[in-house]
Structures are given as structure tokens and as C-alpha cells.
Coordinates of C-alpha atoms and ligand atoms in Angstrom, one line a residue:
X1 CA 0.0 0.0 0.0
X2 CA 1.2 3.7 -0.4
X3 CA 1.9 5.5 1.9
X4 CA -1.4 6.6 4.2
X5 CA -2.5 8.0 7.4
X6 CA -3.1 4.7 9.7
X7 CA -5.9 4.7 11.8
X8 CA -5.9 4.3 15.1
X9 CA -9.2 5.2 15.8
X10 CA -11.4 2.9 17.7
X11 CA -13.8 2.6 14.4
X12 CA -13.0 2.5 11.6
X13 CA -9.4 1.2 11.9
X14 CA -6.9 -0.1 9.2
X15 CA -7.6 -2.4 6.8
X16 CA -4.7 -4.8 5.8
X17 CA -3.8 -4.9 2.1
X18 CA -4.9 -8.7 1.8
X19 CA -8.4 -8.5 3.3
X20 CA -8.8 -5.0 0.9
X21 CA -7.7 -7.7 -1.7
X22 CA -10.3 -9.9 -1.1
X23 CA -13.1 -7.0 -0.9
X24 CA -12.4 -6.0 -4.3
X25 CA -12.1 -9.4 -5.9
X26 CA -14.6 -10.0 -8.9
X27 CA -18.2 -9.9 -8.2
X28 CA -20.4 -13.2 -8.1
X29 CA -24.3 -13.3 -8.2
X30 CA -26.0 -13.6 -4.8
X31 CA -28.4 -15.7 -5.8
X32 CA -26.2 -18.6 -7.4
X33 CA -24.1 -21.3 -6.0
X34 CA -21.1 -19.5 -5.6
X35 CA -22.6 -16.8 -3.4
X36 CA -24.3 -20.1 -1.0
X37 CA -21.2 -21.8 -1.2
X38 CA -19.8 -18.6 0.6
X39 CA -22.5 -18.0 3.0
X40 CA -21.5 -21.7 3.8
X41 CA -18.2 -21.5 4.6
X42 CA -18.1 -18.1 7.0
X43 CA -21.0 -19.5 8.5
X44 CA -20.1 -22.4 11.4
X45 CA -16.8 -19.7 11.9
X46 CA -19.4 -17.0 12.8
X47 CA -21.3 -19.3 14.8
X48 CA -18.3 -20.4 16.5
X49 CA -17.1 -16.5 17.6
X50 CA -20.9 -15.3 18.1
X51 CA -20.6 -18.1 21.5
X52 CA -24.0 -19.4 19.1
X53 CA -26.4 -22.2 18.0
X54 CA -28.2 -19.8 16.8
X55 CA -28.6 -18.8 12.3
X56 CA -25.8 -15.5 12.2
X57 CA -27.2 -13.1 9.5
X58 CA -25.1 -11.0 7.2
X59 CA -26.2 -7.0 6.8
X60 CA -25.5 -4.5 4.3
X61 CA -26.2 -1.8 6.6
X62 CA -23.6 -0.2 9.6
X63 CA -24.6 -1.3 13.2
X64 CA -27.1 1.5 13.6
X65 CA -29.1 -0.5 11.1
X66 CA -29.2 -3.8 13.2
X67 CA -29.8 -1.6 16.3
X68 CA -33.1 -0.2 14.9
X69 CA -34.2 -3.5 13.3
X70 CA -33.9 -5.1 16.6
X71 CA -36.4 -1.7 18.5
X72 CA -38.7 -2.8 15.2
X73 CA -38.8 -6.7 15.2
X74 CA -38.9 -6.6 18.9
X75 CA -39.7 -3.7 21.5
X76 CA -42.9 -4.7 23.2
X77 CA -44.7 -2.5 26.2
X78 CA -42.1 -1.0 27.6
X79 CA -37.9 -0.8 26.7
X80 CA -35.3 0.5 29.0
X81 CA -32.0 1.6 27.4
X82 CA -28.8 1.0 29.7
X83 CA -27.4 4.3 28.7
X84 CA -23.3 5.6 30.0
X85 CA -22.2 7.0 26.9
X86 CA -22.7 8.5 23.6
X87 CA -24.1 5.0 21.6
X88 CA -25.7 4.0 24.2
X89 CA -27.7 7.1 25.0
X90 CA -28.4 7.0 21.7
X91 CA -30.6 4.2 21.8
X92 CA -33.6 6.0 23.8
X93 CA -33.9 8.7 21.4
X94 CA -33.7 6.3 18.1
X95 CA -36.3 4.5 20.0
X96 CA -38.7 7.3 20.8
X97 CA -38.1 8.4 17.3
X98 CA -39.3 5.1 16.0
X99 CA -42.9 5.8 18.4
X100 CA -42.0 3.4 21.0
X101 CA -42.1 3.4 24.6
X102 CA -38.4 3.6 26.2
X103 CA -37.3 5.0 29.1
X104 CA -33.7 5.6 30.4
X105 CA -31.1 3.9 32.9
X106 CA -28.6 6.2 33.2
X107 CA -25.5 6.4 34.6
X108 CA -22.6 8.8 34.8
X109 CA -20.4 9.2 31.6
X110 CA -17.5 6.8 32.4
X111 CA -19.3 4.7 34.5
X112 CA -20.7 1.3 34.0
X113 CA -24.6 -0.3 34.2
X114 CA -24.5 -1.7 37.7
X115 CA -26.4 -4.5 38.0
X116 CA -28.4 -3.8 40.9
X117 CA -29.6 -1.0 39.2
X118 CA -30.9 -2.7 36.5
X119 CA -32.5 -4.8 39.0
X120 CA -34.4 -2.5 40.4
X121 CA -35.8 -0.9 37.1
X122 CA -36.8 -4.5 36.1
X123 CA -38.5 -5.0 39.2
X124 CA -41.0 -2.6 38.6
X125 CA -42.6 -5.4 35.7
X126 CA -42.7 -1.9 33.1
X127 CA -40.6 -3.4 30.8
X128 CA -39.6 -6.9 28.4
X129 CA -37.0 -5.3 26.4
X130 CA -33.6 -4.0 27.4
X131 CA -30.9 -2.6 25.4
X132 CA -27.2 -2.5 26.4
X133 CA -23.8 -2.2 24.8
X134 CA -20.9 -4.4 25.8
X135 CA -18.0 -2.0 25.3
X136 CA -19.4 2.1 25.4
X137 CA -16.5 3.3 22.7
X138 CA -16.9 6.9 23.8
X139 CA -15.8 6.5 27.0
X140 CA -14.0 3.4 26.9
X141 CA -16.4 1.7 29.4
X142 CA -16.8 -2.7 29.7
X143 CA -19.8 -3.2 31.2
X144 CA -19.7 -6.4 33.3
X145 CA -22.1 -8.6 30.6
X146 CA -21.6 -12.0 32.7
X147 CA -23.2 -10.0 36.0
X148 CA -25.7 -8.1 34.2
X149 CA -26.8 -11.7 32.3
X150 CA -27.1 -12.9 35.6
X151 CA -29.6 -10.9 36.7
X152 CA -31.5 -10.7 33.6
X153 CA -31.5 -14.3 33.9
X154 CA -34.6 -13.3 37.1
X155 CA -36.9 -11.6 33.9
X156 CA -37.2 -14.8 31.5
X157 CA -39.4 -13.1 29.7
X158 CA -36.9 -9.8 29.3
X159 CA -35.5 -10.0 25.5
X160 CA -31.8 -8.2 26.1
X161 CA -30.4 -6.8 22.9
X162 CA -26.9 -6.4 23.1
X163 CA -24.2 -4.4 20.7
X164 CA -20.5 -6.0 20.9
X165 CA -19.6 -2.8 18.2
X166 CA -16.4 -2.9 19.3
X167 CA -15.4 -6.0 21.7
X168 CA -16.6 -8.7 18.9
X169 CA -14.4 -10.9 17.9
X170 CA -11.6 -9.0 20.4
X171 CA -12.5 -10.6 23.3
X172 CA -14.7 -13.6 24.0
X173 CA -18.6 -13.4 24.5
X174 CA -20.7 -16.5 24.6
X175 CA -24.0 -15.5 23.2
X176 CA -25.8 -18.8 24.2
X177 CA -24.2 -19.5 27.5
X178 CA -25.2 -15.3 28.4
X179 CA -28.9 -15.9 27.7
X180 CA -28.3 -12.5 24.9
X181 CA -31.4 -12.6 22.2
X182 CA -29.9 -10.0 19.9
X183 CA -26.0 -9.6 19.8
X184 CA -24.8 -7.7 17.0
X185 CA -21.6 -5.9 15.9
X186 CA -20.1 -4.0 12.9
X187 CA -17.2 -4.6 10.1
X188 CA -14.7 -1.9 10.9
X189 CA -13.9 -2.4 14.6
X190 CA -12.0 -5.4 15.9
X191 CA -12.8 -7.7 12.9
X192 CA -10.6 -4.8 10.4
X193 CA -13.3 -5.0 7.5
X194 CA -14.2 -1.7 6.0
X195 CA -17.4 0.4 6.9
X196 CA -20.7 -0.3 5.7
X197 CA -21.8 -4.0 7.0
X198 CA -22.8 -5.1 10.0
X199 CA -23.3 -9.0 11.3
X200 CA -26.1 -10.2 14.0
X201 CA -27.9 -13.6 15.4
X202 CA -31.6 -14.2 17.3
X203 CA -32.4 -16.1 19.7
X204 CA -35.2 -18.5 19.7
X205 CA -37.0 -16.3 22.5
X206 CA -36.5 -13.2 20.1
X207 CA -37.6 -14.7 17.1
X208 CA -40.8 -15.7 19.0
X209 CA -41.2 -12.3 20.2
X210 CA -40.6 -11.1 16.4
X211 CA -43.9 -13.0 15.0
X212 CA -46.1 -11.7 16.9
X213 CA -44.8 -8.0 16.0
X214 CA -46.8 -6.2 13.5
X215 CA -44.7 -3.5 11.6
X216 CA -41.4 -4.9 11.1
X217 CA -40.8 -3.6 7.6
X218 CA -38.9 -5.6 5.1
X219 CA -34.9 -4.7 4.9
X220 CA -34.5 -5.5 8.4
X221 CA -37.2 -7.7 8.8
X222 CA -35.6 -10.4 11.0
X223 CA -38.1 -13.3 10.2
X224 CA -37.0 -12.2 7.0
X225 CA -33.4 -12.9 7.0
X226 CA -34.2 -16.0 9.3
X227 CA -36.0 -17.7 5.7
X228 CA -33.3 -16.8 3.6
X229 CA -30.5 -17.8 5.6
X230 CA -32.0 -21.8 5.1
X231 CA -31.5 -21.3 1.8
X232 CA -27.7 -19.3 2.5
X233 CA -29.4 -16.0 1.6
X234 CA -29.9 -12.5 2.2
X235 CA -33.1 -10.8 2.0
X236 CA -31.6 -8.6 -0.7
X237 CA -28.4 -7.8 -2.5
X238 CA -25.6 -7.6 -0.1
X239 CA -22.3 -6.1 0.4
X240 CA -20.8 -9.2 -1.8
X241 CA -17.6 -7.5 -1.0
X242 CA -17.9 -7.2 2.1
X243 CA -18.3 -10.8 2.4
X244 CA -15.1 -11.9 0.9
X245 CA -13.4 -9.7 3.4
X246 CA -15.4 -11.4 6.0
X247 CA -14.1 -14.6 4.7
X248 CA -10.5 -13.7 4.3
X249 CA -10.4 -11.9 7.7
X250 CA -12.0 -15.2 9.6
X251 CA -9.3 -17.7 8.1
X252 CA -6.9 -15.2 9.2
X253 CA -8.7 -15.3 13.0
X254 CA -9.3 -19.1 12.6
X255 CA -5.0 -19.4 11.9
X256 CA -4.2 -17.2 14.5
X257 CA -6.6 -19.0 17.0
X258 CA -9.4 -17.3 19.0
X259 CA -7.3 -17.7 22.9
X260 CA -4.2 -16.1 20.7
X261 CA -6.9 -13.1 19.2
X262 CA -8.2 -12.7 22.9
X263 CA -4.9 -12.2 24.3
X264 CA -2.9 -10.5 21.4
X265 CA -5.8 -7.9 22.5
X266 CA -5.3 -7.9 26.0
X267 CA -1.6 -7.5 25.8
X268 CA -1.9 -4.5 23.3
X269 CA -4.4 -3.0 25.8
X270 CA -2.0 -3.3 28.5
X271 CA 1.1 -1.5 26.7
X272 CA -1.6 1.6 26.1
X273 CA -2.5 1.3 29.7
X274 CA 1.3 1.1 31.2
X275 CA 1.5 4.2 28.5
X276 CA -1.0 6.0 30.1
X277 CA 0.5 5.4 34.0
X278 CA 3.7 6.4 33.1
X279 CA 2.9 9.7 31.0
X280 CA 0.7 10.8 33.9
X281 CA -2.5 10.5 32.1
X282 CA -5.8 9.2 33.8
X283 CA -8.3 6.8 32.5
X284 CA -11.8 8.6 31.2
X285 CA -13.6 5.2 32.5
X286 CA -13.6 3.9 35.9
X287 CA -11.4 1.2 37.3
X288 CA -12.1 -2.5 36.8
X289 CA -14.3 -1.7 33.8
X290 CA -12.0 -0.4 31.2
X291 CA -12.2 -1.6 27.8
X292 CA -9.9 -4.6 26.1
X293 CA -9.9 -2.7 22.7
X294 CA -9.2 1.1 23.2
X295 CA -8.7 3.4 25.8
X296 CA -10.3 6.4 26.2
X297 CA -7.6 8.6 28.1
X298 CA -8.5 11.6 30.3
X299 CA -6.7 15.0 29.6
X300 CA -5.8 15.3 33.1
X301 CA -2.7 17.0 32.0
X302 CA -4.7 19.8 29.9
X303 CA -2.6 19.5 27.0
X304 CA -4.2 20.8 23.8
X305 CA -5.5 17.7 22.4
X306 CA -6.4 18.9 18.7
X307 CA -3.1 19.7 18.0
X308 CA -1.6 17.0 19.3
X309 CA -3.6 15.1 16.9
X310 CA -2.9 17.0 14.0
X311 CA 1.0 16.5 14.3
X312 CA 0.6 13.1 15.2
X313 CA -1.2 12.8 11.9
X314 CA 1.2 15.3 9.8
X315 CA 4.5 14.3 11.1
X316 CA 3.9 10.7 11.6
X317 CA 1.3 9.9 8.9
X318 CA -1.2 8.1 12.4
X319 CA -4.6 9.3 13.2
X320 CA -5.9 8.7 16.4
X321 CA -9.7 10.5 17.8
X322 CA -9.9 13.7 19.8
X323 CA -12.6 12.6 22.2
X324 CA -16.0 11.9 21.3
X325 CA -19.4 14.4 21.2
X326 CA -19.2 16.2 24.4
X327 CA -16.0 14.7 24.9
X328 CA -14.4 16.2 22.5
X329 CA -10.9 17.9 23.7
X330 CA -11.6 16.5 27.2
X331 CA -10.1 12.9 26.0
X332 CA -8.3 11.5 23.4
X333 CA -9.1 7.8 22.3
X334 CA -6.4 5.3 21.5
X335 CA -7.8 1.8 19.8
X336 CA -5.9 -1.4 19.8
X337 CA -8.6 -3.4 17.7
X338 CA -7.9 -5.5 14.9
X339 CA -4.8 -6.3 13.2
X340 CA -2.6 -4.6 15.9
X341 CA 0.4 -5.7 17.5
X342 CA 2.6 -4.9 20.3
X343 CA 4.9 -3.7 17.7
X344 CA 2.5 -1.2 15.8
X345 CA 1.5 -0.3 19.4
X346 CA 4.8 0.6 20.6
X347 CA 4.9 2.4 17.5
X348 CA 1.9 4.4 18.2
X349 CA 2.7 5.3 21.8
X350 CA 6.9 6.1 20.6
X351 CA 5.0 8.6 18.0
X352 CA 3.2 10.1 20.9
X353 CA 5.9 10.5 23.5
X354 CA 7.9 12.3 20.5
X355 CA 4.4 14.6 20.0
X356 CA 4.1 15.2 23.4
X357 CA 7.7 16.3 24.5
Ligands
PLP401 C1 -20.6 0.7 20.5 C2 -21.1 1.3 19.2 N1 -22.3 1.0 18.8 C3 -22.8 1.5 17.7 C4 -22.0 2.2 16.8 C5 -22.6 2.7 15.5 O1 -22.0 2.1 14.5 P1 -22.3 2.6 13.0 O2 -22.0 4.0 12.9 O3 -21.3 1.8 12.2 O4 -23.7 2.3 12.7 C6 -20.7 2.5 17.1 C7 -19.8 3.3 16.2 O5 -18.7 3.7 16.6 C8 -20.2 2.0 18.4 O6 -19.0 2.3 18.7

């Protein structure tokens, strides 16, 4: 490739030069063999990182069109959105906008969705559909998904639709064994695939709650893609591209090995963390549930952000984000999704200790 700015940006991030190879290979019909015979061979390897039993659909939409498809197939009499950062606050107002009834659990930017609280807003019977992302990119926040499962696990008849955005496929999450009905997640976080496409399964709960909903439309119908995936279809034309990226970028995971992906992740996490302690930065998000795949860093220091950016991008050809929304000069956001290493990581930080002296 010539010479580029590199994104390290926690979405989209770099794209390798082989999987841009296999995005732009010659197109095939999506109705024929070839496209089935494709649909095939990704499949039991989605299955396989989506912790799922379950059909894994293919979208040619970005996450945000998963994330409404799941309000329309699914939100019943009442939805509460878990909501500590910019996507996830999100969520209320797209569903409000779409005329259903949500209400809010909010939390402090930075902070994570306690469990208890969630509890407590389940207990008063209002709602049987929650919304919740994993890994809040704006802040950097993990929520703790195996605690919150657990108490879902109370509400049997609670559908929780989760977004993995950016922790699929960078750190393990067993759909199944969680109990999640909708877990979904985009091309150009941790899986390196351009913009533009977005992957999802249903439960068998969800689906169930999905038949008896009038007005789900037809793109993102989910009953929809459920018929067309027997038959290793989409419910229209797809991202065909997109797909042999997919299936270049999954042999790539399936060589590497997904315990070797998980920790190649954590490790890469840890040298931006170490960077962080030593240049005297803090952490935007709260101990104990900081993210494996970026780091949102505070500007303790009040350095001026913007223009550290700027010369990290002109002198050293690297782009990394200036904080996001109302964040925005108050952090700066360093990802370590995808194809990085510790090498291209040491890199990064090397560029910014030569920025920031
Ligand atoms: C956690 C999370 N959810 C949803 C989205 C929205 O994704 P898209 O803009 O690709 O629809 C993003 C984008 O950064 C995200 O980080």
C-alpha cells in the first residue's frame, strides 16, 4: 500500500492490504451457488465467535441499522436503554423516534450499568426489552455482561439486545451461554473489514417475540433474514464484497486461534495502559471496567488535544480521535482493535511521547 495516514481510531481502523484484496475481488451473483457456497463456509466460523447455536445473519447496513431493526422486530410495552455513553444514550432517542415506549437507565459518563440497578428498574414489571452495549466506545467503558446476564436471567421473559460494536471478535462473548437474544456488531472495529456492514444472530425467544410483532418492515425484517439464511441468503443484495473480506479476515482469526486473538488484545491494551501510567495521564472510564480494545484517556494533563492530533497525523502519517461528542478535547481515544500488534503499538505510543515532549 502507499503511503497513508493509519488509523488508530477505535472505528474504523486499518484495513490490511490482503483483506482490501479480497473485498475487491470479482463480483459473483447472490443468488447462485457460488454466493451459497460462501455464505456456507463463513457461517459455522461466525457461529463459533458469536458463542452461538443460533442462524448468524449478514447485513449490508452499519450497526445502527441492526440496532433499529432489533427496536422494530422486537420492543414490546415498555424498553429501558442502559445508557453511560454517547451510543448508548443513543438508543432512547432512536427508539422514541421510531414511536416506542423507552425509558432511560442512566448512569454517569465513564461509569458502568450496575447490576443492581438494573434490577431495580426490572422489578417494577414496566418493561420486556432492554438494550445494552458491551464496550461504550466513547468512554472506553466494559460493562460487566456476565453480572448483568445474571440478573436478567430473574426476567425470563426480558428480551436483552446487546451491541459488541467494538469487543466482537476481540475478546470472548458467549451468546448462548449469556442468555443475549440480539447480539450484533459492525465490520470496521475489531474484525478490520471496512465500513458499511454489519453482522447479527436471534435467539429462539426473540424470534418468537418477532412473530407476533406487527410493523417490522422488510430490509431489516428479521423473520425475513431467518427464511433466507435456510437457503444461504440474504433478504436482498448484499455487500458481496464485504463478504469476501469477511471470509478472508475469519481464516486469518481461525490461523491465528481465537485464545491467541483474545490475548494478542489484551496485551496491546495493556502497553496503552502502562503508557498511560507512566505519561501521567488518567483513565476517562472507571477502574475495573475499562475496555480490552481502546482506551479512552483523560486530559488530566490539559494539554491541547487537537493539536496533538494534528502532528501526530502530519508528522507521523497516524490518526488517532480527539474525544467523542461532548468529549471532545476533554479525551483523546487510543484503539488497539484489529490487526494490531505490540509492535504497531509501541509504535503508536513512541509517536506520541515524540508529539508530546
Ligand atoms: C458501541 C457502538 N455502537 C454502535 C455504533 C454505531 O455504528 P455505525 O455508525 O457503524 O452504525 C458505534 C460506532 O462507533 C459504536 O462504537
Amino acid at each position: 500500500m502507499t503511503q497513508h495516514d493509519k488509523l488508530f481510531t477505535p472505528g474504523p481502523v486499518e484495513v490490511s492490504a490482503k483483506t482490501m484484496a479480497a473485498f475487491s475481488r470479482p463480483m459473483i451473483g447472490h443468488r447462485g451457488e457460488d454466493f451459497k457456497n460462501l455464505y456456507r463456509d463463513i457461517h459455522p466460523k461466525l457461529q463459533t465467535l458469536f458463542g452461538t447455536k443460533q442462524p448468524v445473519f449478514l447485513s449490508t447496513s452499519s450497526a445502527w441499522g441492526v440496532m433499529e431493526a432489533s427496536i422494530r422486530n422486537l420492543s414490546g410495552r415498555g424498553m429501558l436503554c442502559c445508557m453511560c455513553g454517547a451510543f448508548s444514550d443513543k438508543w432512547l432517542d432512536v427508539a422514541r423516534r421510531s414511536g416506542k415506549n423507552a425509558e432511560a437507565l442512566q448512569v454517569e459518563w465513564g461509569s458502568h450499568i450496575d447490576q443492581k440497578g438494573l434490577d431495580l428498574a426490572l422489578a417494577s414489571g414496566k418493561f420486556d426489552t432492554v438494550t445494552l452495549i458491551h464496550n461504550e466506545t466513547s468512554t472506553g467503558v466494559l460493562n460487566p455482561l456476565p453480572e448483568i446476564c445474571c440478573t436478567l436471567a430473574k426476567y425470563p421473559d426480558i428480551i436483552l439486545i446487546l451491541d459488541t460494536v467494538s469487543s466482537f471478535s476481540g475478546m470472548k462473548i458467549d451468546m448462548d451461554a449469556l442468555g443475549i437474544d440480539v447480539m450484533l456488531t459492525g465490520s470496521q472495529k475489531a474484525l478490520a473489514l471496512p465500513p458499511g456492514f454489519s453482522l447479527f444472530s436471534v435467539s429462539a425467544k426473540a424470534f418468537a417475540r418477532a412473530e407476533k410483532q406487527k410493523d417490522r418492515g422488510y430490509y431489516f425484517d428479521f423473520l425475513e433474514f431467518r427464511k433466507q439464511q435456510e437457503n444461504w441468503m440474504t433478504p436482498t443484495t448484499p455487500s458481496i464484497g464485504h463478504i469476501f473480506a469477511l471470509q478472508s479476515k475469519l481464516d486469518e482469526i481461525f490461523e491465528e486461534g481465537l485464545e491467541n486473538r483474545y490475548a494478542r488484545h489484551a496485551r496491546t491494551n495493556g502497553l496503552v495502559h502502562d503508557w498511560v501510567k507512566q505519561t501521567g495521564f488518567d483513565f476517562f472510564a472507571e477502574e475495573a471496567f475499562r475496555s480490552k480494545t481502546l482506551t479512552c484517556v483523560a486530559n488530566n494533563r490539559g494539554i491541547d488535544i487537537l493539536s496533538m492530533v494534528k502532528r501526530l497525523r502530519d508528522e507521523h502519517h497516524l490518526v488517532i480521535d480527539p474525544g467523542y461528542g461532548k468529549l471532545r478535547g476533554k479525551t483523546f481515544r487510543l484503539s488497539n482493535m484489529g490487526d494490531e500488534t505490540e509492535h504497531t503499538v509501541s509504535h503508536l505510543l513512541g509517536c506520541l511521547d515524540d508529539v508530546l515532549r
